[in-house]
Amino acid sequence: MRTEPYAGARDAVHEELVDGFGTVRVLPVDPHADLDVIHGWVSEERARFWGMNGLSREQVLEIYVHLDSLDTHHAFLAVKDGEPAALFQTYEPRADRVSECYDVQDGDIGIHLLIGPAGPGGEQPGWSAGLLAAFTTYVLIGLGRQRVVVEPDARNTKAISLLTRQGFVPGPEIVLPEIDLPEVHLPEKPARLAFLTRERVLAERA
C-alpha cells in the first residue's frame, strides 16, 4: 500500500477535480522515475494495441527517453487521487504519420491514451471517462487547442466505443504507414480517426 501520493513533489501541468470521480494530476513523464509503472502497464495483454508487449525495461526506457527529447511529441502520466492511473501522449499531427491520412487543420493536436489498471479501490464506474475528460480539458482548454484527433487501432472496438460516448465524432478508417527509422520503428496500422472540438466541450459544459 502506498503511504505517500505518487510523485507528489512533482509539478503538474494540469490538475482537475472531476465531478464524481476524483482529483487527476497530469505530470510530464520522467522516463527513469516512471519506468516501473510504464513498463508494467505496456507489458500487459490488455495493452496489446499500445504496441509494446514483449519489450524489455531497457527498450521501454529508450523509447521514452527519445520521446522526452522531442519538441513535437510529449508523454504524461495521470495520477488519480495519488495513484498512477493512465499514460497519455500528445503530438503535433503535422509531425506525425497521421498527417498522410487526413487534412490537418491549424489548432489540431493528437493524443494517445493508455488507461492503467484500477487502483487499490478497484475500478469504479466512469474510470476511463473521468481520465479522458481530464486529458481533453488539458489539451483543449489548458493548451488552447481547437480540436483533438485520435487514431485508435481499428480493431480496438472498446476504445472506439469509449471515445464515441465521450463526444468524439468518428471519422474514416485509415491505414497509418510504416515508419522505419534508426530511432523509431512503427509498423503499418489500421486505424479509425475520431475528432473532438473545443467548441463542443465548451458547449457541453455550459
Tab-separated table of C-alpha atoms in Angstrom:
chain	number	residue	atom	x	y	z
A	1	MET	CA	0.000	0.000	0.000
A	2	ARG	CA	1.376	3.415	-0.988
A	3	THR	CA	1.788	5.737	2.006
A	4	GLU	CA	2.520	8.911	0.007
A	5	PRO	CA	0.912	10.232	-3.188
A	6	TYR	CA	2.774	9.046	-6.280
A	7	ALA	CA	5.176	11.773	-7.490
A	8	GLY	CA	3.545	14.169	-5.054
A	9	ALA	CA	6.517	16.547	-5.156
A	10	ARG	CA	6.487	16.875	-8.955
A	11	ASP	CA	4.783	19.809	-10.628
A	12	ALA	CA	1.657	19.027	-12.611
A	13	VAL	CA	0.860	20.693	-15.939
A	14	HIS	CA	-2.831	20.219	-15.138
A	15	GLU	CA	-4.829	19.381	-12.032
A	16	GLU	CA	-8.578	18.913	-12.043
A	17	LEU	CA	-11.297	17.744	-9.688
A	18	VAL	CA	-13.568	15.688	-11.947
A	19	ASP	CA	-17.095	15.648	-10.511
A	20	GLY	CA	-17.983	12.293	-9.015
A	21	PHE	CA	-14.589	10.845	-9.916
A	22	GLY	CA	-11.681	12.410	-8.035
A	23	THR	CA	-8.641	14.617	-8.481
A	24	VAL	CA	-6.497	13.990	-11.552
A	25	ARG	CA	-2.972	15.409	-11.793
A	26	VAL	CA	-1.271	15.337	-15.210
A	27	LEU	CA	2.516	15.100	-14.906
A	28	PRO	CA	5.182	15.100	-17.621
A	29	VAL	CA	6.669	11.609	-17.755
A	30	ASP	CA	10.064	11.195	-16.124
A	31	PRO	CA	11.394	8.229	-18.143
A	32	HIS	CA	13.561	6.910	-15.314
A	33	ALA	CA	11.307	7.616	-12.330
A	34	ASP	CA	8.169	6.316	-14.082
A	35	LEU	CA	9.759	3.298	-15.776
A	36	ASP	CA	8.400	0.688	-13.369
A	37	VAL	CA	4.837	1.926	-13.831
A	38	ILE	CA	5.035	2.319	-17.609
A	39	HIS	CA	6.818	-0.953	-18.296
A	40	GLY	CA	4.347	-2.822	-16.109
A	41	TRP	CA	1.375	-1.368	-17.975
A	42	VAL	CA	2.643	-1.744	-21.553
A	43	SER	CA	3.652	-5.366	-20.883
A	44	GLU	CA	0.100	-6.465	-20.062
A	45	GLU	CA	-2.033	-8.263	-22.649
A	46	ARG	CA	-4.728	-5.602	-22.157
A	47	ALA	CA	-2.241	-3.082	-23.628
A	48	ARG	CA	-1.570	-5.067	-26.812
A	49	PHE	CA	-2.814	-2.220	-29.044
A	50	TRP	CA	-0.208	0.086	-27.472
A	51	GLY	CA	2.385	-1.924	-29.398
A	52	MET	CA	4.978	-2.539	-26.680
A	53	ASN	CA	4.117	-6.060	-25.484
A	54	GLY	CA	7.321	-8.039	-25.053
A	55	LEU	CA	9.698	-5.080	-24.791
A	56	SER	CA	12.327	-5.105	-22.035
A	57	ARG	CA	12.635	-2.371	-19.405
A	58	GLU	CA	15.668	-1.034	-21.262
A	59	GLN	CA	13.761	-0.846	-24.555
A	60	VAL	CA	10.821	0.971	-22.960
A	61	LEU	CA	13.202	3.376	-21.238
A	62	GLU	CA	14.946	4.097	-24.549
A	63	ILE	CA	11.617	4.886	-26.225
A	64	TYR	CA	10.548	7.354	-23.542
A	65	VAL	CA	13.970	8.980	-23.298
A	66	HIS	CA	13.758	9.559	-27.064
A	67	LEU	CA	10.193	10.884	-26.739
A	68	ASP	CA	11.371	13.244	-23.991
A	69	SER	CA	13.897	14.743	-26.417
A	70	LEU	CA	11.258	15.783	-28.974
A	71	ASP	CA	9.515	19.138	-29.271
A	72	THR	CA	6.509	17.720	-31.132
A	73	HIS	CA	5.634	14.648	-29.064
A	74	HIS	CA	5.156	14.571	-25.285
A	75	ALA	CA	4.288	11.915	-22.701
A	76	PHE	CA	2.306	12.436	-19.497
A	77	LEU	CA	1.257	10.344	-16.536
A	78	ALA	CA	-2.158	10.802	-14.964
A	79	VAL	CA	-2.258	10.370	-11.200
A	80	LYS	CA	-5.727	9.966	-9.728
A	81	ASP	CA	-6.044	10.615	-6.004
A	82	GLY	CA	-2.354	9.843	-5.532
A	83	GLU	CA	-2.201	6.655	-7.643
A	84	PRO	CA	-0.875	6.299	-11.232
A	85	ALA	CA	-3.901	5.809	-13.473
A	86	ALA	CA	-3.068	6.377	-17.146
A	87	LEU	CA	-0.391	7.123	-19.707
A	88	PHE	CA	-1.180	9.994	-22.055
A	89	GLN	CA	0.757	11.214	-25.080
A	90	THR	CA	0.269	14.296	-27.234
A	91	TYR	CA	1.698	15.012	-30.648
A	92	GLU	CA	1.639	17.587	-33.408
A	93	PRO	CA	-0.226	15.904	-36.286
A	94	ARG	CA	1.890	17.617	-38.939
A	95	ALA	CA	4.970	15.951	-37.408
A	96	ASP	CA	3.342	12.526	-37.302
A	97	ARG	CA	2.465	9.846	-39.839
A	98	VAL	CA	-1.244	10.587	-39.346
A	99	SER	CA	-0.714	13.739	-41.449
A	100	GLU	CA	-0.553	11.452	-44.503
A	101	CYS	CA	-4.094	10.240	-43.789
A	102	TYR	CA	-6.189	13.362	-43.180
A	103	ASP	CA	-6.251	17.114	-43.782
A	104	VAL	CA	-4.584	18.610	-40.699
A	105	GLN	CA	-6.108	21.893	-39.516
A	106	ASP	CA	-4.462	24.676	-37.526
A	107	GLY	CA	-5.125	24.073	-33.850
A	108	ASP	CA	-5.245	20.276	-34.122
A	109	ILE	CA	-3.499	18.152	-31.512
A	110	GLY	CA	-3.204	14.378	-31.484
A	111	ILE	CA	-3.422	12.175	-28.415
A	112	HIS	CA	-2.753	8.562	-27.457
A	113	LEU	CA	-4.201	7.169	-24.244
A	114	LEU	CA	-3.425	4.017	-22.256
A	115	ILE	CA	-5.674	3.514	-19.233
A	116	GLY	CA	-3.842	1.793	-16.390
A	117	PRO	CA	-5.284	-0.964	-14.236
A	118	ALA	CA	-7.674	0.037	-11.465
A	119	GLY	CA	-6.131	1.352	-8.255
A	120	PRO	CA	-6.389	-0.117	-4.745
A	121	GLY	CA	-10.116	0.616	-4.535
A	122	GLY	CA	-10.873	-1.251	-7.753
A	123	GLU	CA	-12.251	0.157	-10.978
A	124	GLN	CA	-15.218	2.423	-10.449
A	125	PRO	CA	-17.957	3.491	-12.860
A	126	GLY	CA	-16.673	6.167	-15.213
A	127	TRP	CA	-12.999	5.277	-14.633
A	128	SER	CA	-11.900	5.668	-18.266
A	129	ALA	CA	-14.327	8.511	-18.967
A	130	GLY	CA	-13.096	10.527	-15.974
A	131	LEU	CA	-9.471	10.232	-17.044
A	132	LEU	CA	-10.273	11.075	-20.645
A	133	ALA	CA	-12.249	14.135	-19.516
A	134	ALA	CA	-9.226	15.457	-17.609
A	135	PHE	CA	-6.945	14.951	-20.612
A	136	THR	CA	-9.254	16.626	-23.103
A	137	THR	CA	-9.675	19.568	-20.717
A	138	TYR	CA	-5.911	19.912	-20.533
A	139	VAL	CA	-5.295	19.927	-24.291
A	140	LEU	CA	-8.368	21.889	-25.385
A	141	ILE	CA	-8.665	24.399	-22.538
A	142	GLY	CA	-5.241	24.375	-20.905
A	143	LEU	CA	-3.270	24.347	-24.161
A	144	GLY	CA	-5.888	26.321	-26.076
A	145	ARG	CA	-6.136	23.848	-28.948
A	146	GLN	CA	-9.175	23.752	-31.214
A	147	ARG	CA	-9.543	20.058	-31.985
A	148	VAL	CA	-8.305	16.705	-30.698
A	149	VAL	CA	-7.599	13.931	-33.196
A	150	VAL	CA	-7.249	10.304	-32.165
A	151	GLU	CA	-6.470	7.241	-34.269
A	152	PRO	CA	-7.016	4.076	-32.210
A	153	ASP	CA	-6.397	0.708	-33.798
A	154	ALA	CA	-9.451	-0.124	-35.908
A	155	ARG	CA	-9.705	-3.468	-34.082
A	156	ASN	CA	-9.850	-1.788	-30.673
A	157	THR	CA	-13.625	-1.547	-30.500
A	158	LYS	CA	-13.585	-0.873	-26.745
A	159	ALA	CA	-11.528	2.300	-27.192
A	160	ILE	CA	-13.606	3.488	-30.150
A	161	SER	CA	-16.804	2.985	-28.153
A	162	LEU	CA	-15.391	4.965	-25.204
A	163	LEU	CA	-14.348	7.843	-27.443
A	164	THR	CA	-17.754	7.983	-29.105
A	165	ARG	CA	-19.513	8.073	-25.725
A	166	GLN	CA	-17.269	10.967	-24.722
A	167	GLY	CA	-18.351	13.080	-27.674
A	168	PHE	CA	-15.721	12.238	-30.280
A	169	VAL	CA	-17.103	12.228	-33.810
A	170	PRO	CA	-15.947	9.144	-35.730
A	171	GLY	CA	-14.086	9.710	-38.966
A	172	PRO	CA	-12.973	7.300	-41.683
A	173	GLU	CA	-10.900	4.184	-41.272
A	174	ILE	CA	-7.321	4.714	-42.426
A	175	VAL	CA	-4.057	2.811	-42.672
A	176	LEU	CA	-1.163	4.512	-40.902
A	177	PRO	CA	2.001	3.920	-42.960
A	178	GLU	CA	5.022	2.075	-41.600
A	179	ILE	CA	7.785	4.208	-40.095
A	180	ASP	CA	11.244	2.629	-40.266
A	181	LEU	CA	13.926	4.989	-38.966
A	182	PRO	CA	17.070	4.331	-36.894
A	183	GLU	CA	15.479	5.879	-33.802
A	184	VAL	CA	11.938	4.520	-34.188
A	185	HIS	CA	10.069	1.730	-35.940
A	186	LEU	CA	6.278	1.671	-36.199
A	187	PRO	CA	4.536	-0.998	-38.254
A	188	GLU	CA	1.658	-0.233	-40.591
A	189	LYS	CA	-1.571	0.087	-38.568
A	190	PRO	CA	-5.259	0.018	-39.488
A	191	ALA	CA	-6.854	2.845	-37.522
A	192	ARG	CA	-10.089	4.756	-37.059
A	193	LEU	CA	-9.959	8.538	-36.922
A	194	ALA	CA	-12.135	10.445	-34.455
A	195	PHE	CA	-12.329	14.127	-33.534
A	196	LEU	CA	-13.404	16.262	-30.577
A	197	THR	CA	-13.642	20.049	-30.869
A	198	ARG	CA	-13.060	22.668	-28.194
A	199	GLU	CA	-16.366	24.252	-29.196
A	200	ARG	CA	-18.244	21.061	-28.395
A	201	VAL	CA	-16.587	20.635	-24.999
A	202	LEU	CA	-17.327	24.240	-24.002
A	203	ALA	CA	-20.933	23.930	-25.187
A	204	GLU	CA	-21.484	20.769	-23.137
A	205	ARG	CA	-20.034	22.410	-20.024
A	206	ALA	CA	-22.196	25.473	-20.493
